[in-house]
CSV table of C-alpha atoms and ligand atoms in Angstrom, one decimal:
chain,number,residue,atom,x,y,z
N,191,MET,CA,103.4,128.9,121.5
N,192,GLN,CA,105.8,126.1,122.7
N,193,LYS,CA,108.8,125.4,120.3
N,194,LEU,CA,108.4,121.7,119.3
N,195,SER,CA,110.9,119.3,117.9
N,196,SER,CA,110.9,116.0,116.6
N,197,ARG,CA,112.9,112.9,115.9
N,198,SER,CA,112.2,109.7,114.4
N,199,LEU,CA,112.0,106.5,116.8
N,200,ALA,CA,112.7,104.0,113.8
N,201,PRO,CA,112.6,104.2,110.2
N,202,ASP,CA,109.3,105.9,109.0
N,203,PHE,CA,107.9,104.7,112.1
N,204,GLY,CA,107.6,106.3,115.4
N,205,MET,CA,108.3,110.3,116.5
N,206,GLU,CA,109.6,111.6,119.7
N,207,ILE,CA,108.4,115.1,120.4
N,208,SER,CA,110.1,117.4,122.6
N,209,GLY,CA,109.4,120.9,124.0
N,210,ILE,CA,106.3,120.4,125.3
N,211,ASP,CA,104.7,120.1,129.2
N,212,PHE,CA,101.5,118.3,129.3
N,213,SER,CA,101.1,119.5,133.1
N,214,LYS,CA,99.4,122.7,131.4
N,215,PRO,CA,96.7,122.8,129.0
N,216,LEU,CA,97.9,123.1,125.4
N,217,GLU,CA,97.6,125.7,122.8
N,218,SER,CA,95.8,125.0,119.6
N,219,ASP,CA,98.9,125.1,117.3
N,220,ASP,CA,100.7,122.4,119.6
N,221,ILE,CA,97.5,120.1,119.5
N,222,ASN,CA,97.4,120.5,115.6
N,223,PHE,CA,101.3,119.8,115.5
N,224,ILE,CA,100.7,116.7,117.5
N,225,ARG,CA,97.7,115.5,115.9
N,226,ASN,CA,99.2,115.7,112.5
N,227,ALA,CA,102.3,114.0,114.0
N,228,TRP,CA,100.4,111.3,115.1
N,229,VAL,CA,99.2,110.3,111.5
N,230,LYS,CA,102.6,111.1,109.9
N,231,ALA,CA,104.7,108.7,112.5
N,232,SER,CA,102.4,105.8,111.6
N,233,GLY,CA,100.7,105.8,114.9
N,234,VAL,CA,103.4,105.9,117.5
N,235,LEU,CA,104.4,109.2,119.4
N,236,LEU,CA,106.7,109.6,122.4
N,237,PHE,CA,107.3,112.5,124.9
N,238,ARG,CA,109.8,112.1,127.6
N,239,GLY,CA,109.7,113.5,131.1
N,240,GLN,CA,105.9,114.2,131.6
N,241,ASP,CA,105.3,114.0,135.4
N,242,ILE,CA,101.5,114.4,134.8
N,243,THR,CA,98.8,113.7,137.1
N,244,PRO,CA,95.6,111.8,136.2
N,245,GLN,CA,93.9,115.0,135.4
N,246,ASP,CA,96.4,116.1,133.0
N,247,HIS,CA,96.4,112.7,131.4
N,248,VAL,CA,92.5,112.9,130.7
N,249,ARG,CA,93.1,116.4,129.3
N,250,LEU,CA,95.7,115.3,127.3
N,251,THR,CA,93.7,112.5,125.7
N,252,SER,CA,90.7,114.9,125.2
N,253,TYR,CA,92.9,116.9,122.4
N,254,PHE,CA,92.8,113.4,120.1
N,255,GLY,CA,89.1,112.5,120.3
N,256,GLY,CA,86.6,111.2,122.8
N,257,VAL,CA,88.1,110.0,126.5
N,258,TYR,CA,86.8,106.3,127.3
N,259,ASP,CA,85.2,106.5,130.5
N,260,LYS,CA,83.1,103.4,130.5
N,261,GLY,CA,85.4,100.6,131.4
N,262,ALA,CA,84.3,100.8,135.3
N,263,THR,CA,80.9,99.9,134.4
N,264,ALA,CA,81.2,98.0,131.0
N,265,ASN,CA,83.2,95.1,132.1
N,266,PRO,CA,82.7,93.7,135.5
N,267,VAL,CA,85.7,91.4,135.0
N,268,LEU,CA,88.4,94.4,134.3
N,269,ALA,CA,86.3,97.1,136.3
N,270,HIS,CA,88.8,97.0,139.3
N,271,TYR,CA,91.7,97.9,137.2
N,272,TYR,CA,90.3,101.3,136.6
N,273,ALA,CA,91.7,104.1,139.0
N,274,ASP,CA,89.6,105.4,141.8
N,275,GLY,CA,87.7,108.4,140.8
N,276,PHE,CA,89.2,108.4,137.3
N,277,PRO,CA,87.1,106.2,135.3
N,278,GLN,CA,89.2,107.0,132.1
N,279,ILE,CA,92.5,105.7,133.9
N,280,TYR,CA,93.1,102.1,133.5
N,281,ARG,CA,96.0,100.6,135.4
N,282,VAL,CA,98.7,98.3,134.0
N,283,SER,CA,100.9,96.7,136.8
N,284,ASN,CA,102.4,93.6,138.2
N,285,LYS,CA,102.0,95.6,141.7
N,286,LYS,CA,100.1,94.3,144.7
N,287,ILE,CA,98.8,96.6,147.5
N,288,ASN,CA,97.9,94.5,150.6
N,289,GLY,CA,97.6,91.4,148.5
N,290,LYS,CA,95.3,93.1,145.9
N,291,PRO,CA,96.2,93.9,142.3
N,292,LEU,CA,96.8,97.4,141.6
N,293,GLY,CA,96.7,97.1,138.0
N,294,ARG,CA,96.1,94.6,135.1
N,295,GLU,CA,99.3,92.3,135.4
N,296,ASP,CA,100.1,90.8,132.0
N,297,ALA,CA,97.9,93.3,129.9
N,298,GLY,CA,98.9,92.6,126.2
N,299,THR,CA,101.8,90.3,126.5
N,300,TYR,CA,101.1,89.2,123.0
N,301,TRP,CA,100.8,91.0,119.5
N,302,HIS,CA,97.3,92.6,119.5
N,303,SER,CA,95.5,96.1,118.4
N,304,ASP,CA,93.5,97.0,121.7
N,305,SER,CA,89.8,96.1,121.5
N,306,ALA,CA,90.0,94.8,118.0
N,307,TRP,CA,86.8,92.8,119.1
N,308,ASP,CA,84.9,96.2,119.4
N,309,PRO,CA,83.0,97.3,116.4
N,310,ALA,CA,83.6,101.1,117.7
N,311,GLN,CA,87.0,100.1,118.2
N,312,PRO,CA,89.1,102.8,120.2
N,313,ARG,CA,91.7,104.7,117.7
N,314,GLY,CA,94.4,104.7,120.4
N,315,SER,CA,95.7,104.4,123.8
N,316,ILE,CA,98.0,106.7,125.7
N,317,LEU,CA,100.3,105.1,128.4
N,318,HIS,CA,102.2,107.2,131.2
N,319,ALA,CA,105.1,105.2,133.1
N,320,ILE,CA,104.9,105.7,136.7
N,321,GLU,CA,107.1,103.1,137.9
N,322,ILE,CA,109.7,101.0,135.6
N,323,PRO,CA,111.8,98.0,136.2
N,324,SER,CA,115.5,98.5,136.1
N,325,ALA,CA,115.7,96.1,133.0
N,326,GLY,CA,113.1,94.8,130.8
N,327,GLY,CA,109.5,95.5,130.5
N,328,ASP,CA,109.8,97.0,127.0
N,329,THR,CA,106.7,97.5,124.4
N,330,MET,CA,107.0,96.6,121.0
N,331,PHE,CA,105.3,98.2,118.1
N,332,ALA,CA,104.6,96.8,114.6
N,333,ASN,CA,103.9,99.1,111.9
N,334,MET,CA,101.0,97.7,110.0
N,335,TYR,CA,101.5,100.1,106.8
N,336,GLN,CA,105.1,98.9,106.3
N,337,ALA,CA,103.6,95.2,106.9
N,338,TYR,CA,101.3,95.4,104.0
N,339,ASP,CA,103.4,97.7,101.7
N,340,ALA,CA,106.3,94.9,102.0
N,341,LEU,CA,103.8,92.0,100.7
N,342,SER,CA,104.1,91.1,97.1
N,343,GLU,CA,101.6,92.1,94.6
N,344,PRO,CA,99.6,88.8,94.4
N,345,MET,CA,99.5,88.5,98.1
N,346,LYS,CA,98.0,92.1,98.3
N,347,LYS,CA,95.5,91.3,95.5
N,348,MET,CA,94.4,88.2,97.4
N,349,LEU,CA,93.9,90.0,100.7
N,350,ASP,CA,92.3,93.1,99.5
N,351,GLY,CA,88.6,92.6,99.8
N,352,LEU,CA,88.7,89.9,102.6
N,353,THR,CA,87.3,90.3,106.0
N,354,ALA,CA,88.1,88.9,109.3
N,355,GLU,CA,86.4,88.2,112.5
N,356,HIS,CA,88.1,89.5,115.7
N,357,SER,CA,86.8,88.3,119.0
N,358,LEU,CA,87.6,88.6,122.8
N,359,ALA,CA,86.8,84.7,122.9
N,360,ALA,CA,89.6,84.2,120.7
N,361,ALA,CA,92.1,86.0,123.3
N,362,VAL,CA,90.6,84.1,126.2
N,363,LEU,CA,91.6,80.7,124.5
N,364,ARG,CA,95.2,82.3,123.3
N,365,THR,CA,96.3,84.9,125.7
N,366,SER,CA,96.6,86.3,129.4
N,367,TYR,CA,92.6,87.0,129.3
N,368,ALA,CA,92.4,83.3,130.1
N,369,LYS,CA,93.1,84.2,133.7
N,370,GLU,CA,90.2,86.7,134.1
N,371,PHE,CA,87.7,85.1,131.8
N,372,SER,CA,88.1,81.5,132.9
N,373,GLY,CA,84.7,79.9,132.9
N,374,LYS,CA,83.2,83.3,131.2
N,375,LEU,CA,83.8,82.3,127.7
N,376,ASP,CA,80.0,82.9,126.9
N,377,GLU,CA,80.3,86.4,127.9
N,378,ALA,CA,83.7,87.0,125.8
N,379,SER,CA,82.0,85.3,122.8
N,380,LYS,CA,79.6,88.2,122.6
N,381,LYS,CA,82.3,90.6,122.1
N,382,ASN,CA,83.1,90.5,118.3
N,383,ALA,CA,83.5,92.6,115.2
N,384,ILE,CA,84.2,92.1,111.7
N,385,TRP,CA,87.1,94.2,110.0
N,386,PRO,CA,88.8,94.2,106.5
N,387,VAL,CA,92.0,92.3,106.4
N,388,VAL,CA,93.6,95.3,104.8
N,389,ARG,CA,92.2,98.5,106.5
N,390,THR,CA,92.3,101.8,105.2
N,391,HIS,CA,93.1,104.3,108.1
N,392,PRO,CA,90.6,106.9,108.0
N,393,TYR,CA,93.1,109.9,108.7
N,394,SER,CA,96.0,109.0,106.5
N,395,GLY,CA,94.2,107.2,103.7
N,396,ARG,CA,96.9,104.7,104.0
N,397,LYS,CA,96.5,100.7,103.8
N,398,ALA,CA,97.3,98.9,106.6
N,399,LEU,CA,97.5,95.3,107.4
N,400,PHE,CA,95.1,94.5,110.2
N,401,VAL,CA,95.2,91.1,111.7
N,402,ASN,CA,96.5,90.4,114.8
N,403,PRO,CA,97.5,87.1,117.0
N,404,GLY,CA,95.5,88.1,120.2
N,405,PHE,CA,92.2,88.6,118.7
N,406,THR,CA,91.9,87.6,115.0
N,407,ALA,CA,89.7,84.7,114.9
N,408,ARG,CA,89.2,83.8,111.2
N,409,ILE,CA,89.1,85.0,108.0
N,410,LEU,CA,85.5,84.8,106.7
N,411,GLU,CA,85.9,84.1,103.0
N,412,LEU,CA,88.5,81.2,103.3
N,413,SER,CA,88.0,77.6,104.5
N,414,GLN,CA,89.4,77.2,108.1
N,415,THR,CA,92.4,75.5,107.0
N,416,GLU,CA,93.0,78.1,104.7
N,417,SER,CA,92.3,80.8,107.0
N,418,ASP,CA,94.7,79.2,109.9
N,419,VAL,CA,97.4,78.9,107.4
N,420,VAL,CA,97.1,82.6,105.7
N,421,LEU,CA,96.7,84.3,109.3
N,422,GLU,CA,99.8,82.7,110.6
N,423,LEU,CA,101.7,83.5,107.5
N,424,LEU,CA,100.4,87.1,108.0
N,425,PHE,CA,101.4,87.0,112.0
N,426,LYS,CA,104.7,86.0,110.9
N,427,HIS,CA,105.2,88.6,108.2
N,428,SER,CA,104.0,91.5,110.3
N,429,THR,CA,105.8,90.9,113.4
N,430,SER,CA,109.2,91.0,111.2
N,431,PRO,CA,112.2,93.0,112.7
N,432,GLU,CA,111.9,95.3,110.0
N,433,PHE,CA,108.4,96.7,111.0
N,434,ILE,CA,109.1,96.8,114.8
N,435,TYR,CA,110.0,99.7,117.3
N,436,ARG,CA,110.9,98.4,120.5
N,437,HIS,CA,110.3,101.0,123.1
N,438,SER,CA,112.5,100.9,126.4
N,439,TRP,CA,110.5,102.7,129.0
N,440,GLN,CA,112.1,105.7,131.0
N,441,LEU,CA,110.4,107.1,134.0
N,442,HIS,CA,107.3,109.7,132.9
N,443,ASP,CA,107.5,108.8,129.3
N,444,VAL,CA,104.1,109.3,127.8
N,445,LEU,CA,103.7,107.0,124.7
N,446,MET,CA,100.7,106.8,122.3
N,447,TRP,CA,99.8,104.5,119.6
N,448,ASP,CA,97.3,103.9,117.0
N,449,ASN,CA,95.5,100.8,117.0
N,450,TYR,CA,94.2,101.2,113.3
N,451,CYS,CA,97.6,101.0,111.9
N,452,ASN,CA,99.9,99.2,114.9
N,453,MET,CA,100.0,96.3,116.9
N,454,HIS,CA,102.0,96.2,120.0
N,455,TYR,CA,103.2,93.4,122.9
N,456,ALA,CA,104.3,93.9,126.3
N,457,VAL,CA,107.4,92.1,127.0
N,458,ALA,CA,106.8,90.4,130.5
N,459,ASN,CA,110.3,89.6,131.2
N,460,TYR,CA,110.9,92.3,133.9
N,461,LYS,CA,109.8,90.8,137.1
N,462,ALA,CA,113.2,90.0,138.9
N,463,HIS,CA,114.2,93.6,138.0
N,464,GLY,CA,111.6,95.7,139.8
N,465,ASP,CA,107.8,96.7,139.5
N,466,ARG,CA,106.2,98.2,136.5
N,467,PHE,CA,103.3,100.7,136.8
N,468,LEU,CA,101.5,102.4,134.1
N,469,HIS,CA,98.3,104.5,133.6
N,470,ARG,CA,96.6,104.2,130.2
N,471,THR,CA,93.7,106.3,128.8
N,472,THR,CA,91.9,105.3,125.5
N,473,VAL,CA,91.0,107.6,122.7
N,474,LEU,CA,87.8,107.3,120.9
N,475,PRO,CA,87.5,108.2,117.3
N,476,ASP,CA,86.5,111.8,117.0
D,769,OGA,C1,97.8,98.2,127.0
D,769,OGA,C2,99.0,97.2,126.6
D,769,OGA,C3,101.6,97.3,126.9
D,769,OGA,C4,102.4,97.3,128.1
D,769,OGA,O1,97.9,98.7,127.9
D,769,OGA,O2,96.8,97.8,126.1
D,769,OGA,O3,99.2,96.3,125.8
D,769,OGA,O4,103.5,97.6,127.8
D,769,OGA,N1,100.0,97.7,127.6
D,769,OGA,O5,102.2,97.4,129.2
D,770,MN,MN1,97.1,96.7,124.7
């Protein structure tokens, strides 16, 4: 058995786990330790120094649930960002090879929860840093349990029971998706889901605020004006520095998050300081 140790990344948020090597299959004790830690750490786990292959990355992902592999076929607009021969691996990068983008540039450069517009929203994502700039290019994470817990009781009471529509079309209007989906708003508007504004996490049983500036179009039970103002308030509240862990990448970091209780934000301030290239897999609920 491998000897694992852990430390907090932020107060009651995020955990770095050391003493593990993802280039080898894991033993069930270690898998259980990490699965439990993923819940206990409110969704964010970090593993340093993991010089892994795409095969290792896919195997690692399979320990947490299903491994999403439909990206190369599900969405023609994003298909070319998937790695050749690895339909499970999405490339996030600003690099160009012979003038062709190596991966998706400016993925997630706004607060969001991945694929919130999907009624079968994937639980998590696992990023592996293959190339990092000398400065910048951090990823920020918001703890949406803490954001919920910190609301006043009257506000909690008002929000409990409300639902919101999340859509890719909202992101096309507001975010870097505009580039890829310009003229394809029809296609994007077919991708939408309705989620409770206060979402109970299926593994922790805890309540998390579940709205995000990227994809949340409106709160259905409120008027348009009420929804706009309440969403703006919740976006401001949930991105307070108190609920944030800001990750400064090192080469071969592996970092995972939980979309049901985290938002994240890619800080695109690094481009004068080198290239950035990460592999991402997507964990389906098990
Ligand atoms: C993502 C994403 C963040 C980053 O891959 O889903 O938002 O920092 N990436 O690259
Ligand atoms: Mn993302």
